[in-house]
Amino acid sequence: MRTRDGGFTLIETIVAIAIFALVAAAVQLALGGAWSGARRTDRHLKALTIAQSRLAETGIATPLIEGTTSGAADGGYAWSVETRPRETPDSAIGDSAATKLSAYWVTVRVSWREPAMAKDRSIEIRTLKIGRTE
C-alpha cells in the first residue's frame, strides 16, 4: 500500500492558482471602481468650489447687474454666471434713494468633461442676492 508524502498534486495546484486568479481579478475590479469613483467625486468637488467662488464674488468683485458672463478655469472647467432681476411688482426695496435695493437671481453653471465616461457633466447653483440700485 502506498502512502501519501504530504505534497500537493498537480490538480490541487491548478485549482489553487485558478481560485487565486479569480480573487485577484475581483479585487482589481473593486479597487479600479473605487479609484474611478474617487476621481469623479474629486472633479465634482472642484466644480462645486469654482461655482461657489463665482457666486461669492458676484456683487462684490463683479457688479450685480443683469447679464451673463462666462469663462474657463484650470482643469477643463467652463463656467457661466447669469444675473437677472427678481420679478416683483415693485422690484426696489427701501423708500429713500440712498437705501434703494434690488433683488437679483444669480445662477452659476459649471461644466466639464468626464474622461472616463466620455460624458459632459455640469452643476448649477442659484441664490437670491440683494444689491443697491443706481
XYZ file of N, CA and C in Angstrom:
402
model
N 0.813 -1.175 0.000
C 0.000 0.000 0.000
C 0.869 1.256 0.000
N 0.465 2.204 -0.847
C 1.224 3.455 -0.935
C 0.681 4.483 0.037
N 1.576 5.242 0.583
C 1.171 6.353 1.457
C 1.493 7.670 0.764
N 0.761 8.649 1.131
C 0.942 9.972 0.523
C 2.071 10.701 1.242
N 2.895 11.445 0.471
C 4.043 12.151 1.031
C 3.656 13.477 1.677
N 2.454 13.949 1.522
C 2.035 15.219 2.119
C 2.166 16.404 1.170
N 2.540 16.209 -0.063
C 2.653 17.293 -1.029
C 1.344 17.499 -1.786
N 1.330 18.500 -2.673
C 0.145 18.800 -3.476
C 0.246 18.101 -4.821
N -0.875 17.665 -5.327
C -0.902 17.091 -6.664
C -1.004 18.230 -7.666
N -0.808 17.897 -8.907
C -0.878 18.899 -9.973
C -2.273 19.511 -10.045
N -3.304 18.714 -9.889
C -4.689 19.216 -9.968
C -4.960 20.184 -8.822
N -4.522 19.861 -7.632
C -4.727 20.756 -6.485
C -4.023 22.091 -6.701
N -2.858 22.052 -7.260
C -2.106 23.280 -7.530
C -2.811 24.131 -8.581
N -3.307 23.523 -9.625
C -4.016 24.260 -10.678
C -5.293 24.889 -10.125
N -6.025 24.135 -9.302
C -7.250 24.673 -8.696
C -6.912 25.856 -7.789
N -5.859 25.751 -7.006
C -5.453 26.850 -6.111
C -5.066 28.094 -6.910
N -4.337 27.911 -8.007
C -3.948 29.051 -8.853
C -5.174 29.682 -9.499
N -6.139 28.877 -9.938
C -7.367 29.413 -10.554
C -8.171 30.220 -9.537
N -8.285 29.708 -8.318
C -9.006 30.453 -7.277
C -8.296 31.762 -6.963
N -6.971 31.712 -6.858
C -6.200 32.932 -6.605
C -6.401 33.949 -7.726
N -6.397 33.507 -8.972
C -6.578 34.408 -10.113
C -7.958 35.063 -10.082
N -8.995 34.287 -9.742
C -10.347 34.851 -9.667
C -10.457 35.895 -8.553
N -9.884 35.594 -7.398
C -9.918 36.543 -6.281
C -9.124 37.795 -6.628
N -7.962 37.649 -7.244
C -7.146 38.798 -7.631
C -7.880 39.674 -8.650
N -8.556 39.068 -9.603
C -9.319 39.835 -10.600
C -10.464 40.596 -9.937
N -11.151 39.965 -8.998
C -12.256 40.637 -8.300
C -11.748 41.817 -7.480
N -10.624 41.646 -6.803
C -10.039 42.737 -6.016
C -9.613 43.883 -6.931
N -9.016 43.560 -8.070
C -8.586 44.590 -9.009
C -9.783 45.381 -9.543
N -10.874 44.695 -9.877
C -12.075 45.391 -10.347
C -12.655 46.293 -9.265
N -12.680 45.816 -8.040
C -13.217 46.620 -6.941
C -12.363 47.861 -6.701
N -11.052 47.704 -6.697
C -10.166 48.850 -6.483
C -10.244 49.834 -7.655
N -10.331 49.312 -8.865
C -10.459 50.195 -10.035
C -11.738 51.012 -9.981
N -12.835 50.395 -9.589
C -14.098 51.119 -9.451
C -14.043 52.158 -8.358
N -13.378 51.825 -7.262
C -13.247 52.786 -6.156
C -12.412 53.990 -6.578
N -11.311 53.765 -7.275
C -10.479 54.882 -7.730
C -11.220 55.738 -8.745
N -11.956 55.106 -9.629
C -12.735 55.853 -10.618
C -13.785 56.724 -9.931
N -14.476 56.174 -8.952
C -15.456 56.947 -8.200
C -14.811 58.094 -7.437
N -13.636 57.857 -6.889
C -12.929 58.924 -6.163
C -12.527 60.050 -7.107
N -12.080 59.712 -8.310
C -11.717 60.752 -9.288
C -12.943 61.562 -9.711
N -14.077 60.886 -9.936
C -15.308 61.595 -10.301
C -15.746 62.531 -9.180
N -15.660 62.048 -7.957
C -16.030 62.875 -6.811
C -15.107 64.078 -6.690
N -13.822 63.883 -6.915
C -12.862 64.985 -6.848
C -13.167 66.044 -7.899
N -13.471 65.613 -9.123
C -13.790 66.582 -10.183
C -15.092 67.315 -9.866
N -16.058 66.626 -9.297
C -17.321 67.260 -8.920
C -17.092 68.297 -7.813
N -16.264 67.974 -6.834
C -15.957 68.922 -5.763
C -15.201 70.139 -6.276
N -14.306 69.943 -7.241
C -13.603 71.083 -7.846
C -14.595 71.986 -8.571
N -15.532 71.389 -9.293
C -16.553 72.188 -9.989
C -17.411 72.950 -8.988
N -17.768 72.315 -7.898
C -18.563 72.981 -6.867
C -17.789 74.138 -6.241
N -16.501 73.975 -6.025
C -15.669 75.047 -5.483
C -15.619 76.228 -6.448
N -15.485 75.950 -7.734
C -15.480 77.022 -8.743
C -16.815 77.760 -8.712
N -17.908 77.011 -8.675
C -19.240 77.623 -8.664
C -19.438 78.480 -7.415
N -19.032 77.981 -6.268
C -19.191 78.752 -5.032
C -18.358 80.021 -5.049
N -17.151 79.958 -5.579
C -16.318 81.170 -5.616
C -16.886 82.196 -6.590
N -17.408 81.751 -7.736
C -18.036 82.688 -8.686
C -19.292 83.304 -8.067
N -20.049 82.525 -7.346
C -21.254 83.029 -6.698
C -20.892 84.038 -5.613
N -19.855 83.751 -4.854
C -19.446 84.646 -3.773
C -18.930 85.987 -4.293
N -18.246 85.985 -5.421
C -17.678 87.237 -5.921
C -18.691 88.089 -6.689
N -19.811 87.497 -7.095
C -20.833 88.271 -7.795
C -21.472 89.255 -6.825
N -21.429 90.512 -7.181
C -21.943 91.565 -6.324
C -20.863 92.183 -5.463
N -19.681 91.566 -5.421
C -18.567 92.109 -4.644
C -17.438 92.493 -5.595
N -16.814 91.496 -6.216
C -15.732 91.767 -7.170
C -16.283 92.145 -8.544
N -17.446 91.629 -8.883
C -18.101 91.979 -10.136
C -19.440 92.635 -9.803
N -19.875 93.597 -10.616
C -21.121 94.295 -10.283
C -22.349 93.394 -10.375
N -23.332 93.720 -9.574
C -24.589 92.978 -9.552
C -25.547 93.649 -10.530
N -25.334 93.340 -11.813
C -26.173 93.897 -12.869
C -26.659 92.752 -13.756
N -27.750 93.020 -14.462
C -28.329 91.991 -15.321
C -27.364 91.634 -16.444
N -27.244 90.335 -16.714
C -26.395 89.876 -17.809
C -25.776 88.521 -17.524
N -24.959 88.071 -18.476
C -24.291 86.777 -18.358
C -22.809 86.953 -18.631
N -21.995 86.342 -17.798
C -20.551 86.298 -18.029
C -20.134 84.839 -18.034
N -19.031 84.551 -18.699
C -18.556 83.175 -18.746
C -17.049 83.161 -18.855
N -16.492 82.001 -18.625
C -15.048 81.849 -18.707
C -14.659 80.399 -18.517
N -13.363 80.192 -18.357
C -12.834 78.844 -18.161
C -11.910 78.854 -16.958
N -11.833 77.721 -16.306
C -10.944 77.548 -15.159
C -9.984 76.417 -15.462
N -8.916 76.352 -14.699
C -7.938 75.276 -14.872
C -8.595 73.912 -14.709
N -8.120 72.954 -15.462
C -8.618 71.593 -15.346
C -9.734 71.261 -16.311
N -10.025 72.148 -17.265
C -11.055 71.865 -18.259
C -12.465 72.211 -17.829
N -12.612 73.113 -16.872
C -13.928 73.533 -16.401
C -14.342 74.818 -17.117
N -15.595 74.877 -17.527
C -16.167 76.091 -18.110
C -17.269 76.567 -17.176
N -17.358 77.878 -16.945
C -18.373 78.404 -16.041
C -19.124 79.551 -16.693
N -20.337 79.777 -16.216
C -21.118 80.942 -16.640
C -21.920 81.438 -15.442
N -22.056 82.743 -15.372
C -22.822 83.381 -14.301
C -23.910 84.215 -14.958
N -25.152 83.900 -14.638
C -26.298 84.644 -15.173
C -26.935 85.421 -14.015
N -27.073 86.727 -14.209
C -27.694 87.580 -13.200
C -28.911 88.230 -13.835
N -30.052 88.094 -13.161
C -31.264 88.733 -13.671
C -32.076 89.256 -12.497
N -32.788 90.353 -12.714
C -33.579 90.918 -11.616
C -34.710 89.990 -11.198
N -35.039 90.041 -9.943
C -36.174 89.263 -9.435
C -37.448 89.952 -9.887
N -38.360 89.178 -10.411
C -39.620 89.727 -10.920
C -40.578 89.988 -9.760
N -40.777 91.237 -9.447
C -41.758 91.631 -8.428
C -42.492 92.853 -8.943
N -43.696 93.132 -8.420
C -44.411 94.331 -8.852
C -43.594 95.601 -8.601
N -42.943 95.673 -7.466
C -42.071 96.800 -7.166
C -40.715 96.216 -6.814
N -39.810 96.203 -7.793
C -38.557 95.493 -7.601
C -37.613 96.188 -6.633
N -37.788 97.465 -6.374
C -36.896 98.165 -5.454
C -37.364 97.956 -4.017
N -36.403 97.769 -3.131
C -36.672 97.591 -1.717
C -36.120 98.827 -1.001
N -36.891 99.451 -0.161
C -36.443 100.657 0.538
C -37.208 101.862 0.035
N -37.218 102.919 0.831
C -38.033 104.065 0.460
C -37.229 105.289 0.067
N -35.981 105.394 0.430
C -35.215 106.576 0.031
C -34.228 106.203 -1.059
N -33.749 107.211 -1.772
C -32.822 106.965 -2.874
C -31.514 106.364 -2.360
N -31.122 106.695 -1.145
C -29.867 106.189 -0.592
C -29.974 104.721 -0.184
N -31.176 104.252 0.120
C -31.327 102.873 0.599
C -32.066 101.976 -0.387
N -32.274 102.411 -1.626
C -32.984 101.560 -2.593
C -32.128 100.348 -2.944
N -32.726 99.199 -2.738
C -32.055 97.933 -3.031
C -32.909 97.138 -4.001
N -32.258 96.294 -4.785
C -32.972 95.402 -5.701
C -32.502 93.978 -5.485
N -33.396 93.036 -5.741
C -33.068 91.621 -5.617
C -32.739 91.057 -6.999
N -31.703 90.255 -7.053
C -31.257 89.623 -8.302
C -31.092 88.126 -8.090
N -31.571 87.343 -9.062
C -31.283 85.916 -9.085
C -29.917 85.742 -9.728
N -29.037 85.010 -9.066
C -27.706 84.730 -9.606
C -27.597 83.213 -9.764
N -27.371 82.778 -11.009
C -27.250 81.353 -11.322
C -25.854 81.096 -11.869
N -25.158 80.152 -11.266
C -23.810 79.783 -11.713
C -23.851 78.346 -12.215
N -23.349 78.153 -13.435
C -23.252 76.812 -14.023
C -21.780 76.507 -14.291
N -21.364 75.319 -13.913
C -20.005 74.854 -14.194
C -20.133 73.520 -14.912
N -19.429 73.385 -16.030
C -19.480 72.136 -16.784
C -18.060 71.635 -17.046
N -17.952 70.341 -17.229
C -16.669 69.717 -17.503
C -16.908 68.392 -18.199
N -15.864 67.865 -18.793
C -15.939 66.576 -19.492
C -15.375 65.503 -18.578
N -16.127 64.447 -18.414
C -15.687 63.318 -17.592
C -14.973 62.336 -18.507
N -13.621 62.299 -18.472
C -12.878 61.487 -19.443
C -13.193 59.993 -19.377
N -13.327 59.452 -18.186
C -13.550 58.001 -18.075
C -14.898 57.598 -18.652
N -15.890 58.478 -18.543
C -17.232 58.144 -19.006
C -17.537 58.750 -20.375
N -16.644 59.603 -20.873
C -16.839 60.316 -22.142
C -18.185 61.036 -22.150
N -18.500 61.672 -21.011
C -19.754 62.408 -20.874
C -19.467 63.816 -20.380
N -20.333 64.735 -20.788
C -20.273 66.085 -20.241
C -21.073 66.116 -18.954
N -20.504 66.710 -17.925
C -21.157 66.822 -16.632
C -21.293 68.297 -16.306
N -22.255 68.634 -15.460
C -22.411 70.027 -15.048
C -23.128 70.102 -13.709
N -22.912 71.206 -13.037
C -23.651 71.515 -11.818
C -24.156 72.938 -11.940
N -25.176 73.247 -11.160
C -25.753 74.586 -11.177
C -26.154 74.942 -9.753
N -25.764 76.149 -9.333
C -26.227 76.649 -8.044
C -26.849 78.013 -8.273
N -27.822 78.346 -7.434
C -28.585 79.577 -7.654
C -28.921 80.188 -6.289
N -28.866 81.502 -6.228
C -29.251 82.202 -4.999
C -29.821 83.564 -5.339
N -30.444 84.150 -4.362
C -31.015 85.487 -4.488
C -30.086 86.444 -3.757
N -29.615 87.474 -4.460
C -28.719 88.464 -3.851
C -29.387 89.829 -3.869
N -29.091 90.600 -2.862
C -29.617 91.958 -2.748
C -28.507 92.933 -3.081
N -28.816 93.913 -3.936
C -27.823 94.913 -4.318
C -28.442 96.293 -4.385
N -27.602 97.277 -4.231
C -28.015 98.674 -4.293
C -28.302 99.061 -5.751
N -29.413 99.761 -5.961
C -29.741 100.244 -7.302
C -29.102 101.609 -7.498
N -28.821 101.944 -8.712
C -28.212 103.250 -9.035
C -29.255 104.313 -9.162
